[in-house]
Coordinates of C-alpha atoms and ligand atoms in Angstrom, one line a residue:
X18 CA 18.9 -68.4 11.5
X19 CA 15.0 -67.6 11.0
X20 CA 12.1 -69.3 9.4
X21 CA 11.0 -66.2 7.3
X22 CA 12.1 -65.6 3.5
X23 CA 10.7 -64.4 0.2
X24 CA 8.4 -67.5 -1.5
X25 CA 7.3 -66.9 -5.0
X26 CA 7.5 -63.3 -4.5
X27 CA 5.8 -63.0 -0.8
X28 CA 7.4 -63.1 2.3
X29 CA 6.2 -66.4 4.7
X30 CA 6.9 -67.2 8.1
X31 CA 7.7 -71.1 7.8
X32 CA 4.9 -72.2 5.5
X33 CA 2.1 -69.5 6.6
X34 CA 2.2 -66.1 4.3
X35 CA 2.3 -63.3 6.0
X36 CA 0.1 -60.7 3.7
X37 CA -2.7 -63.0 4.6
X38 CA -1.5 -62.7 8.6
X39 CA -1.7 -59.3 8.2
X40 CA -4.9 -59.1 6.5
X41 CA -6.3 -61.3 8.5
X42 CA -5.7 -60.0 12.0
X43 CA -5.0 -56.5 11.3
X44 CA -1.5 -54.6 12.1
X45 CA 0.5 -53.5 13.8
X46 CA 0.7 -57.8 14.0
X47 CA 3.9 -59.4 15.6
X48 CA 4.3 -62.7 14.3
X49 CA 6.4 -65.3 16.0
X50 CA 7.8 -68.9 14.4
X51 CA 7.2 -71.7 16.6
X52 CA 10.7 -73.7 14.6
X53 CA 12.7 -70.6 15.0
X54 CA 12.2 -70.6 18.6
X55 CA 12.8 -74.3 19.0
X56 CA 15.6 -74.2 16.6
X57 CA 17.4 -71.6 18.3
X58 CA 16.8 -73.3 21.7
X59 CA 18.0 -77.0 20.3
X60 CA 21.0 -75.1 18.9
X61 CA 22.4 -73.8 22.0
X62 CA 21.4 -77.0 24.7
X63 CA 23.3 -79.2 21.6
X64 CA 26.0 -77.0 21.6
X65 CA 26.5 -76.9 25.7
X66 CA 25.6 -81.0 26.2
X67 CA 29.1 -81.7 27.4
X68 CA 28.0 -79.5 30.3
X69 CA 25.4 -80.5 33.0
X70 CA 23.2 -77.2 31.8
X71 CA 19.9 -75.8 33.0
X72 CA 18.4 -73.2 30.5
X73 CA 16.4 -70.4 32.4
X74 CA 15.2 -68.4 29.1
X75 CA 15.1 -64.8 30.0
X76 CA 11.2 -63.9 29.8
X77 CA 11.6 -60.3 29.8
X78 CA 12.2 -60.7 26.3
X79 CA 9.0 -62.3 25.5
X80 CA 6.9 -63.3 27.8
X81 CA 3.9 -64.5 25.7
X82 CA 2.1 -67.4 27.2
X83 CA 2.4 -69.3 24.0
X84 CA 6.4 -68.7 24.0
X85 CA 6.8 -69.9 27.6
X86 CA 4.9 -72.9 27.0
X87 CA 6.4 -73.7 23.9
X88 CA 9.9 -73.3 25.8
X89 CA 8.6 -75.2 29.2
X90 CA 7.9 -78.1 27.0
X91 CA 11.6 -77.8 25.7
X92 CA 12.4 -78.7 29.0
X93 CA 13.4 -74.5 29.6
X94 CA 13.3 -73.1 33.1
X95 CA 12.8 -69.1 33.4
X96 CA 14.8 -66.5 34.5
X97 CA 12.2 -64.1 36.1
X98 CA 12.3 -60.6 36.9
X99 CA 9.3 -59.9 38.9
X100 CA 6.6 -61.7 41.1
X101 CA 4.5 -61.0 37.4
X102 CA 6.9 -62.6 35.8
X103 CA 6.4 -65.8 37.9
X104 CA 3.0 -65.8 37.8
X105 CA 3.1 -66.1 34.0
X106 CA 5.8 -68.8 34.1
X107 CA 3.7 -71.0 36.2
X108 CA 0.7 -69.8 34.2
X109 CA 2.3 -71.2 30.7
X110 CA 2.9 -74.5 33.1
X111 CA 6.7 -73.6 33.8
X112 CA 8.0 -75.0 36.9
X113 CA 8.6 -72.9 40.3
X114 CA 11.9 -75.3 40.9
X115 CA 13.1 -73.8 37.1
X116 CA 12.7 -70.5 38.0
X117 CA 15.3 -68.3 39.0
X118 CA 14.3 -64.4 40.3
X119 CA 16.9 -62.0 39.6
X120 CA 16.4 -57.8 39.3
X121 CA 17.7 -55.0 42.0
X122 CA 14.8 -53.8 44.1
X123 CA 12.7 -57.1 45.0
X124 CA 10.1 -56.2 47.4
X125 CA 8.7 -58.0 50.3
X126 CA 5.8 -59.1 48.7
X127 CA 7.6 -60.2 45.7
X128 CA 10.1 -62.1 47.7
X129 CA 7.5 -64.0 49.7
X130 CA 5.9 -64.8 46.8
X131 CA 8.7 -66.5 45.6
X132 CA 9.6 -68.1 48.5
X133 CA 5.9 -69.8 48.9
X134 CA 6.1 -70.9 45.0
X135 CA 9.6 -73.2 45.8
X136 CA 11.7 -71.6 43.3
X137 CA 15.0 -72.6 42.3
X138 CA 16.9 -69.1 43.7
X139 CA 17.0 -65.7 44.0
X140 CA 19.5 -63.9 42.0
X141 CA 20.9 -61.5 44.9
X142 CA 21.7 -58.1 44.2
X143 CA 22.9 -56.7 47.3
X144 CA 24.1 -57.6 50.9
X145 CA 20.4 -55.6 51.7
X146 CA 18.4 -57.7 49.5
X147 CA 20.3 -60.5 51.3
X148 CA 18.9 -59.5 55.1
X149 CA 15.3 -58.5 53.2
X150 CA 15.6 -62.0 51.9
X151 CA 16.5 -63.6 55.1
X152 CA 14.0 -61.5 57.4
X153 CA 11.0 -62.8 54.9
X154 CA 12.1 -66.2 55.0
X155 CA 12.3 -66.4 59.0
X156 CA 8.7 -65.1 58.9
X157 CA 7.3 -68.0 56.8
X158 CA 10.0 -70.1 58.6
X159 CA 11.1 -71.3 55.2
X160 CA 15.2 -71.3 54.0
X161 CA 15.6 -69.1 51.1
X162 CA 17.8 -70.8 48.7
X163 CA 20.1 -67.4 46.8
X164 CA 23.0 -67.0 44.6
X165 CA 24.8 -63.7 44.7
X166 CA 24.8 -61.7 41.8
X167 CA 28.3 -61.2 41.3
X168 CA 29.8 -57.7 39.0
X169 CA 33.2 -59.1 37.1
X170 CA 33.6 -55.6 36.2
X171 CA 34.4 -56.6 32.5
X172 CA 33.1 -54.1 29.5
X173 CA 30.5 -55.8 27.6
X174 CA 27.3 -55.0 25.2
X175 CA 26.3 -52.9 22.3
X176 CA 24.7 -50.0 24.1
X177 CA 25.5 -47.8 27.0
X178 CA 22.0 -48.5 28.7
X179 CA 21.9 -52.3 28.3
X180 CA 26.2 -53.1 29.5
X181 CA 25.3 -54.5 32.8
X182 CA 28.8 -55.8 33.9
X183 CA 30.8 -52.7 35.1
X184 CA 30.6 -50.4 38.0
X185 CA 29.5 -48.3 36.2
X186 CA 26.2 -49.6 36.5
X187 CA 23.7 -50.7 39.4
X188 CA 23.9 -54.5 39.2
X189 CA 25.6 -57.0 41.6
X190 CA 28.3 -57.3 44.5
X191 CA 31.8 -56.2 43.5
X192 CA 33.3 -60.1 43.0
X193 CA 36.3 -58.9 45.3
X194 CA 33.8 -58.6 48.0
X195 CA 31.8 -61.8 46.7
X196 CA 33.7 -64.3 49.3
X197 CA 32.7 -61.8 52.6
X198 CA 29.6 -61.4 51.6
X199 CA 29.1 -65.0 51.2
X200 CA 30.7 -65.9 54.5
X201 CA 28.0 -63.3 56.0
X202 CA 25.4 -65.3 54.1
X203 CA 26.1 -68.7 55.3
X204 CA 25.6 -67.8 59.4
X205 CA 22.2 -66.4 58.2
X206 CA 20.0 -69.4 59.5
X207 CA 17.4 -68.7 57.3
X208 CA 19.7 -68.8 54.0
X209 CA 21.0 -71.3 51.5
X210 CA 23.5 -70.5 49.6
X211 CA 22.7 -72.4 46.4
X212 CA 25.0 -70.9 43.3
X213 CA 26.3 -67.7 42.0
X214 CA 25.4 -65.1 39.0
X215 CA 27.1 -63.4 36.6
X216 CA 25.4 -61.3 33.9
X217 CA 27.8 -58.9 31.8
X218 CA 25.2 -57.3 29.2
X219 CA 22.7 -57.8 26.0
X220 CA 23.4 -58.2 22.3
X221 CA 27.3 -59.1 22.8
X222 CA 28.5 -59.8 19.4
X223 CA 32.2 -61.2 20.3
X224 CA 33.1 -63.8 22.3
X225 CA 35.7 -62.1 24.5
X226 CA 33.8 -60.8 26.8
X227 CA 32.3 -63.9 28.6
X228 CA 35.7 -65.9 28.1
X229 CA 37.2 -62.7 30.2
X230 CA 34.4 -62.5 32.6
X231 CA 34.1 -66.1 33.1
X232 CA 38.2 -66.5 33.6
X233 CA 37.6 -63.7 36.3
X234 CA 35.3 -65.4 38.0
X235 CA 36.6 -69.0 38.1
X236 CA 38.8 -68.7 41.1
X237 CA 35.5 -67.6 42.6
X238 CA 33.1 -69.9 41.6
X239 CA 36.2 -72.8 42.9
X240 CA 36.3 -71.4 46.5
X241 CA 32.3 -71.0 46.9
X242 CA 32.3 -74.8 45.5
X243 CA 34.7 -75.7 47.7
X244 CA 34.2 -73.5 51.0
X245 CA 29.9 -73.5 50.6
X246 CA 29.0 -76.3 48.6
X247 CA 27.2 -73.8 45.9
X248 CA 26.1 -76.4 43.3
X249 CA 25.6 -74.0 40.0
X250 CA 26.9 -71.1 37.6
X251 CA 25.1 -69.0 36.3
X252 CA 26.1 -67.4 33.3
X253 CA 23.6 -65.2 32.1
X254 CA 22.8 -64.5 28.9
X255 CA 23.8 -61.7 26.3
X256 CA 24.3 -63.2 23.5
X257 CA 23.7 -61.5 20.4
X258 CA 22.2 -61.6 17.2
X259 CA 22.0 -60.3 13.5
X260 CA 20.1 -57.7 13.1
X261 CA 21.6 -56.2 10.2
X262 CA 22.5 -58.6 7.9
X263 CA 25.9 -58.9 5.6
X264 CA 25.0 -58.4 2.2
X265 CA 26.4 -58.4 -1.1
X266 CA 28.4 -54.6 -1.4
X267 CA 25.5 -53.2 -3.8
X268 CA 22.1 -54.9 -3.1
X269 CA 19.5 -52.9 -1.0
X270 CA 19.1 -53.9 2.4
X271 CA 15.4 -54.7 2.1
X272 CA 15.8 -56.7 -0.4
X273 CA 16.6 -60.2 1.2
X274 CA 15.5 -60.3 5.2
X275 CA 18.3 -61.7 7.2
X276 CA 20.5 -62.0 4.0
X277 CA 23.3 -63.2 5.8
X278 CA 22.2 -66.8 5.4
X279 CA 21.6 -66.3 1.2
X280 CA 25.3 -64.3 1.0
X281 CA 26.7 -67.7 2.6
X282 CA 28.7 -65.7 5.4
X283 CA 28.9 -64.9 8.9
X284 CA 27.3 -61.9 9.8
X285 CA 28.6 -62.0 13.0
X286 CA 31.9 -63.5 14.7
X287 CA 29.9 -65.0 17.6
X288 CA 27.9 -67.9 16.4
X289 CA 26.6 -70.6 19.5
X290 CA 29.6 -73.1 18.5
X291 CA 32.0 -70.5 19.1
X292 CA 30.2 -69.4 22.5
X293 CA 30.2 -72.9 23.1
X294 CA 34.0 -74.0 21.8
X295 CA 35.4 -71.1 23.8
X296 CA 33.3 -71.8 27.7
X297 CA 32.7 -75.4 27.7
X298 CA 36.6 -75.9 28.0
X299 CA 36.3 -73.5 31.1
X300 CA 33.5 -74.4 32.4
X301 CA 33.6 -78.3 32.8
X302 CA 36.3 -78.6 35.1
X303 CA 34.0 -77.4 37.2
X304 CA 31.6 -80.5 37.6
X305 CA 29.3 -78.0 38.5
X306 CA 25.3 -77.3 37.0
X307 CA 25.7 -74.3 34.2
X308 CA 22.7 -72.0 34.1
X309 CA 22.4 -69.6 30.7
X310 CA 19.6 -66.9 30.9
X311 CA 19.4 -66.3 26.7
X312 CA 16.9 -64.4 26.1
X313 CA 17.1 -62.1 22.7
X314 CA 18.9 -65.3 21.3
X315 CA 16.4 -67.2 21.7
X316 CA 13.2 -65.1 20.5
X317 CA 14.5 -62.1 18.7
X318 CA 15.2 -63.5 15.1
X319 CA 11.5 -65.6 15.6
X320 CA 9.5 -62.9 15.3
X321 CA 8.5 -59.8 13.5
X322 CA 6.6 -57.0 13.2
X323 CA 4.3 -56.5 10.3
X324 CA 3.0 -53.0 9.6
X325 CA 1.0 -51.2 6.9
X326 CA 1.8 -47.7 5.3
X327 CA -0.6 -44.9 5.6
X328 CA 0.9 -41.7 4.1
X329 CA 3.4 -41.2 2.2
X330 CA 5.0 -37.5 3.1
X331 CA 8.1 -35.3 1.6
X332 CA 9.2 -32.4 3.9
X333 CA 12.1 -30.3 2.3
X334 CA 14.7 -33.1 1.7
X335 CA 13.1 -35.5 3.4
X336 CA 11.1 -38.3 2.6
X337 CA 9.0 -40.2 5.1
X338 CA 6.8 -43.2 5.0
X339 CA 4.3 -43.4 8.0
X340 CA 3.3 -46.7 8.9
X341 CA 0.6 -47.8 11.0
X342 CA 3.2 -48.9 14.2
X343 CA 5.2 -46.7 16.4
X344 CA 7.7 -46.3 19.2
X345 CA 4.7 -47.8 21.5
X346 CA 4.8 -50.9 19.9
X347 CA 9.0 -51.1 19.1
X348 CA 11.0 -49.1 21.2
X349 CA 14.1 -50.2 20.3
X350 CA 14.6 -48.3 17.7
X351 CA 13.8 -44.5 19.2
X352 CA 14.8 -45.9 22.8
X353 CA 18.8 -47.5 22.0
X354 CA 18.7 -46.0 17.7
X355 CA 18.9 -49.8 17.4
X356 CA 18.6 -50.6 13.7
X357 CA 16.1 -53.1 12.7
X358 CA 15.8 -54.5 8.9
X359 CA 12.4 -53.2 7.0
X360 CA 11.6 -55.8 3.9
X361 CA 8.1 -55.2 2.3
X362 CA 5.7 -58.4 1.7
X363 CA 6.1 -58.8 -1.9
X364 CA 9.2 -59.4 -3.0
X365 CA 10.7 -56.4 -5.0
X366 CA 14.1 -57.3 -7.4
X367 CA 16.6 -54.6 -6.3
X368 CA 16.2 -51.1 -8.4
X369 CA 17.2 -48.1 -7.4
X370 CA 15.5 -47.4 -4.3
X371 CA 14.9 -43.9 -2.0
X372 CA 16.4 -42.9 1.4
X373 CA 13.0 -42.3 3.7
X374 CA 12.4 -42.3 7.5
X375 CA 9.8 -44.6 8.4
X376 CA 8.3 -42.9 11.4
X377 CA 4.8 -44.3 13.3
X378 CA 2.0 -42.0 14.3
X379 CA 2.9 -41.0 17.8
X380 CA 3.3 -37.4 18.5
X381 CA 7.0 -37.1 18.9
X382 CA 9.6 -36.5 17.0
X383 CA 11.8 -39.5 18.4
X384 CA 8.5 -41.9 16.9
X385 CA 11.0 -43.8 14.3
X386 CA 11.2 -47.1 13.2
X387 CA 14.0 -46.8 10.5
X388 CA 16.0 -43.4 9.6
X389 CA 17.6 -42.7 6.5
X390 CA 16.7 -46.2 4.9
X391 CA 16.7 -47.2 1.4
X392 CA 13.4 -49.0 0.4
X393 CA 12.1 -49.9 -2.5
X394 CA 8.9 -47.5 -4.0
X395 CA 6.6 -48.0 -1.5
X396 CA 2.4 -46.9 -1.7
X397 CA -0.4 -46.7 0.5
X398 CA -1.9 -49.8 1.9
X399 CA 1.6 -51.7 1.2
X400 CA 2.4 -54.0 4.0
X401 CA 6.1 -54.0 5.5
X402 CA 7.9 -56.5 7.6
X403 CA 10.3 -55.0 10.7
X404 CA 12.6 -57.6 11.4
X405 CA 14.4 -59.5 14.2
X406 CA 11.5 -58.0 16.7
X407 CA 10.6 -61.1 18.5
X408 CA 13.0 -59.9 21.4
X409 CA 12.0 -56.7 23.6
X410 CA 9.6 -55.7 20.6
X411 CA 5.8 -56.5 22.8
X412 CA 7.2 -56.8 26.4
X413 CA 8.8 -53.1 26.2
X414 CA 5.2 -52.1 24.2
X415 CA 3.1 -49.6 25.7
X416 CA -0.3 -48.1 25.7
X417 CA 1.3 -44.5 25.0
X418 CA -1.2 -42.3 23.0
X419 CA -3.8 -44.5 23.8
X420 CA -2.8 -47.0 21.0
X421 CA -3.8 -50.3 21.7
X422 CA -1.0 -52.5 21.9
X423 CA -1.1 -55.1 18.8
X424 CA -2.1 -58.6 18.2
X425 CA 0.7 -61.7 18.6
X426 CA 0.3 -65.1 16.5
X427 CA 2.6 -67.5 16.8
X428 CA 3.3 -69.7 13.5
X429 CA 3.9 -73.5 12.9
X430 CA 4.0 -74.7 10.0
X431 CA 1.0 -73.9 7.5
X432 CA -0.7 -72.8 11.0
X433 CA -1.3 -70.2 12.9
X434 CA -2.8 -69.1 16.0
X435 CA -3.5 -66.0 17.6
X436 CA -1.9 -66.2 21.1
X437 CA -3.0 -62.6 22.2
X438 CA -5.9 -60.8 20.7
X439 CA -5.7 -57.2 19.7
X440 CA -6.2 -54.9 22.8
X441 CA -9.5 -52.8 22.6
X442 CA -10.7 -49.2 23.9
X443 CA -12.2 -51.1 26.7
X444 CA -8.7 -52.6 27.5
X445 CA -7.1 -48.9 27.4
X446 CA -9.3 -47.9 30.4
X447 CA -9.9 -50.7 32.4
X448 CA -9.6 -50.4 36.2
X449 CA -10.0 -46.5 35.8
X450 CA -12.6 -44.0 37.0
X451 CA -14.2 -40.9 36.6
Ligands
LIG10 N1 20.0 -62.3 32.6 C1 19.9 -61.1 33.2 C2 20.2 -61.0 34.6 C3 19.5 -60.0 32.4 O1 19.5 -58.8 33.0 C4 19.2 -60.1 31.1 C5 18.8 -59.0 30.3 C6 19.2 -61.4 30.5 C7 19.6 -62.5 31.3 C8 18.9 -61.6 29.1 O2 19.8 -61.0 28.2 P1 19.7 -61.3 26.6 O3 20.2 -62.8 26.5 O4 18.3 -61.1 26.1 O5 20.7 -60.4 26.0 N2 15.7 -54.1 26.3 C9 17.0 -54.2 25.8 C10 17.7 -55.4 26.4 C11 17.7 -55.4 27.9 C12 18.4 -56.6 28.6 C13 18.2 -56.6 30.0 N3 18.7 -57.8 30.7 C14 17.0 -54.3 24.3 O6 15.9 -54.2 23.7 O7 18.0 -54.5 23.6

C-alpha cells in the first residue's frame, strides 16, 4: 500500500504532484509520504495488539531526521546499528530506553556510548562482544543490560548477501550454544541479561520462515524466561514488500505504479495479517514483551526516487535511456540486480512500448537502474519515478564520482518540506586538505 498514483494524468504523492517536486527542487529528488509511513506503521502495531509489542524501526533503512521523528512520535523505538545511528535517534527526539544496538563489531567507544545514553540493550553478537561489553561497563561501573543475538540457522531472504539466519553467514551465537553462553553471562557482575534476538534476513516474502524460526526458538526463549528472568523477544524484522507489482497478463509495467492494489490481488503471499495470524498464536503464550525491527516495511513503499532523462542512446541492439541518477544514489539495483518499477510523471495509456536499459552517469558498466525494461517513448527532459525506494535507496547513497548525494522531501498532504537540502561541491570536500 502507497500514497502515490496517477491523478488526471500526473503522478502525486498523496495530494502534492510530483513534476512540480521535481521542478522545484531539482533531481535526482527522493520523495517520502508522511501517510505511507504512518499507515504502514499503524498497520503492523494493529495487527500485533494482542501482544505486549515494542516497535524498534530499523533505521538503517532510512534514517532521515524527519522519518525518525515522524516514527518517535508513533510511539517507535529504534533498532540502531552504530553509535551514529544513536546519535540521530536521540537527535529526531527518540528515546535512549527505545533503542536497541545490534551489528557484529561494536567498538569500545561505541559501546560506552551506549552505555552512558541508558539504552534499552545491546543486541550481542558474540561471547567476545559479551566480555568487550562487560569490561566497558565495569569501567563506568554501570550494568550493561544485553540480549544475545541468537542464529536459528533457518534459510530465509531474497538475496544471498542480505539472508542473515544461517551459518553460513557472520551473525549471532549458534542457538544450541545460546543456554551456555547465557549461563556465562549471568556470573558476569557487570551484565544484565535483559532478552534475546533473532533476525533471519530482509525482503522475506513467505511466512514460513519466521513461523520455523520462531518454533525453533521457543523452547529457548521458555528456559531463558524461566532460568534468567529475560523479559523480551526480539524478532527482527524482514518482512517484505512489493516491488514488482501483479499486473494484468498484457499491460506494461510502467503503466500503473504499484498496480497490485488497481488489479485487486495480492502481489505477494505475506501480507501483515498473515505475519500476524501465523506468530501472535506462538508468541503469546509467552507473556513476554515482543520487539519487531521492520525496517524496508515500514519505509520502502513511502518513498521514491524521481529522476530526469538526459540522452537518449542506441548502441547495436540496444537501447538506453540515461537519467540524471545512478548507482550512487540507488544501489540496489547494480548492488543485489534488485528490480525496482520505473513509471514516468505523466501518465501514458499503454501502447506498445521499447525494451531500454536505464543506466545513470557513473562510469561503470554495472551503473543500472532498470535492464531490459519496457517503457513507454520516452524524450529528453521527461521526468521518471523509481519506485518502492524509500528503503536502503539514501542511507546506502554515496558520494562516488563526486556526485552530490540528492535532496529528500517528505510529503503530507498538499505539503511538502524539504528535510535534507541537496549536497553541494563544498559538501563533497569538507574536512579535506591539500
Ligand atoms: N534487524 C536486524 C538485526 C537487521 O540486520 C536488519 C536488516 C533489520 C532488522 C531490518 O530488516 P528489514 O525489515 O528492513 O528487512 N540493504 C539491503 C537490506 C539489508 C538488511 C540488513 N539488515 C537491501 O537494500 O535490500
Amino acid at each position: 500500500m502507497h500514497e502515490f498514483r496517477y491523478c488526471r494524468g500526473r503522478l502525486v504523492c498523496e495530494g502534492t504532484d510530483l513534476e512540480m517536486l521535481a521542478r522545484r527542487y531539482g533531481t535526482p529528488l527522493y520523495v517520502y509520504s508522511q501517510a505511507t509511513l504512518a499507515s504502514h506503521c499503524r498497520r503492523l502495531m494493529a495487527a500485533l495488539h494482542p501482544l505486549d509489542t515494542l516497535l524498534c524501526y530499523a533505521m538503517k533503512a532510512n534514517s532521515n531526521l524527519a522519518v525518525l521523528s515522524r516514527l518517535a512520535r508513533l510511539g517507535s523505538g529504534f533498532d540502531t546499528v552504530s553509535a551514529g545511528e544513536l546519535y540521530r535517534a536521540l537527535r529526531a527526539g527518540g528515546k535512549a530506553s527505545r533503542c536497541v544496538f545490534a551489528g557484529v563489531g561494536k567498538t569500545e567507544a561505541e559501546i560506552r556510548y551506549a552505555l552512558r545514553l541508558g539504552i534499552l540493550a545491546f543486541h550481542v553478537e558474540s561471547v567476545a562482544e559479551l566480555r568487550r561489553i562487560h569490561a566497558v561497563a565495569a569501567t563506568l561501573r554501570r550494568r550493561a543490560p544485553v540480549a544475545l543475538r541468537v542464529n536459528p540457522d533457518v534459510v530465509a531472504g531474497g538475496h544471498a548477501k542480505i539472508t542473515t539466519g544461517t551459518y553460513e553467514n557472520k551473525f549471532g551465537i549458534p542457538w544450541e550454544r545460546a543456554l551456555a553462553i547465557y549461563e556465562a553471562a549471568a556470573k558476569l557482575s557487570w551484565i544484565e541479561t535483559v532478552g534475546v534476538q533473532m533476525h533471519i534476513g530482509s525482503q522475506i516474502t513467505t511466512v514460513a520462515p519466521f513461523a520455523q524460526a520462531v518454533r525453533r526458538l521457543l523452547p529457548l526463549v521458555r528456559a531463558l524466561r524461566d532460568r534468567f528472568r529475560i523479559r523480551y523477544f526480539s524478532i527482527g524484522g524482514g518482512i517484505g514488500i512489493v516491488y514488482r507489482p501483479a499486473l494484468e497478463s498484457g499491460s506494461p509495467d510502467w503503466w500503473r505504479p504499484g498496480g497490485a492494489r488497481r488489479a485487486g490481488r495480492t502481489a505477494l503471499p505475506l501480507t501483515i495479517e498473515l505475519y500476524a495470524r501465523t506468530l501472535v498464536p506462538l508468541l503469546r503464550p509467552l507473556g513476554m514483551r515482543i520487539l519487531l525491527e521492520p525496517g524496508r516495511f515500514i519505509v520502502g513503499n513511502a518513498g521514491v526516487l524521481l529522476t530526469r532523462v538526459e540522452y537518449l542512446k542506441h548502441l547495436g541492439r540496444k537501447n538506453y535511456v540515461i537519467v540524471d541518477a545512478a548507482m550512487n544514489d540507488l544501489l540496489r539495483p547494480a548492488f543485489y540486480d534488485s528490480y525496482h518499477q520505473i513509471v514516468p510523471l505523466r501518465e501514458r495509456m499503454p501502447g506498445r512500448g521499447t525494451a531500454v536499459d536505464v543506466v545513470g552517469p557513473v562510469c561503470e558498466s554495472g551503473d543500472f537502474l532498470a535492464k531490459d525494461r519496457i517503457l513507454p517513448e520516452l524524450q529528453e527532459g521527461d521526468h521518471l519515478a523509481v519506485m518502492s525506494a524509500g528503503a536502503y535507496g539514501f542511507t546506502m547513497a554515496s558520494n562516488y564520482n563526486s556526485r552530490p548525494r540528492p535532496a529528500e522531501v517528505l510529503v503530507h498532504g498538499k505539503r511538502s518540506l524539504l528535510v535534507r537540502r541537496r549536497e553541494t561541491f563544498a559538501d563533497l570536500v569538507r574536512g579535506e586538505r591539500k
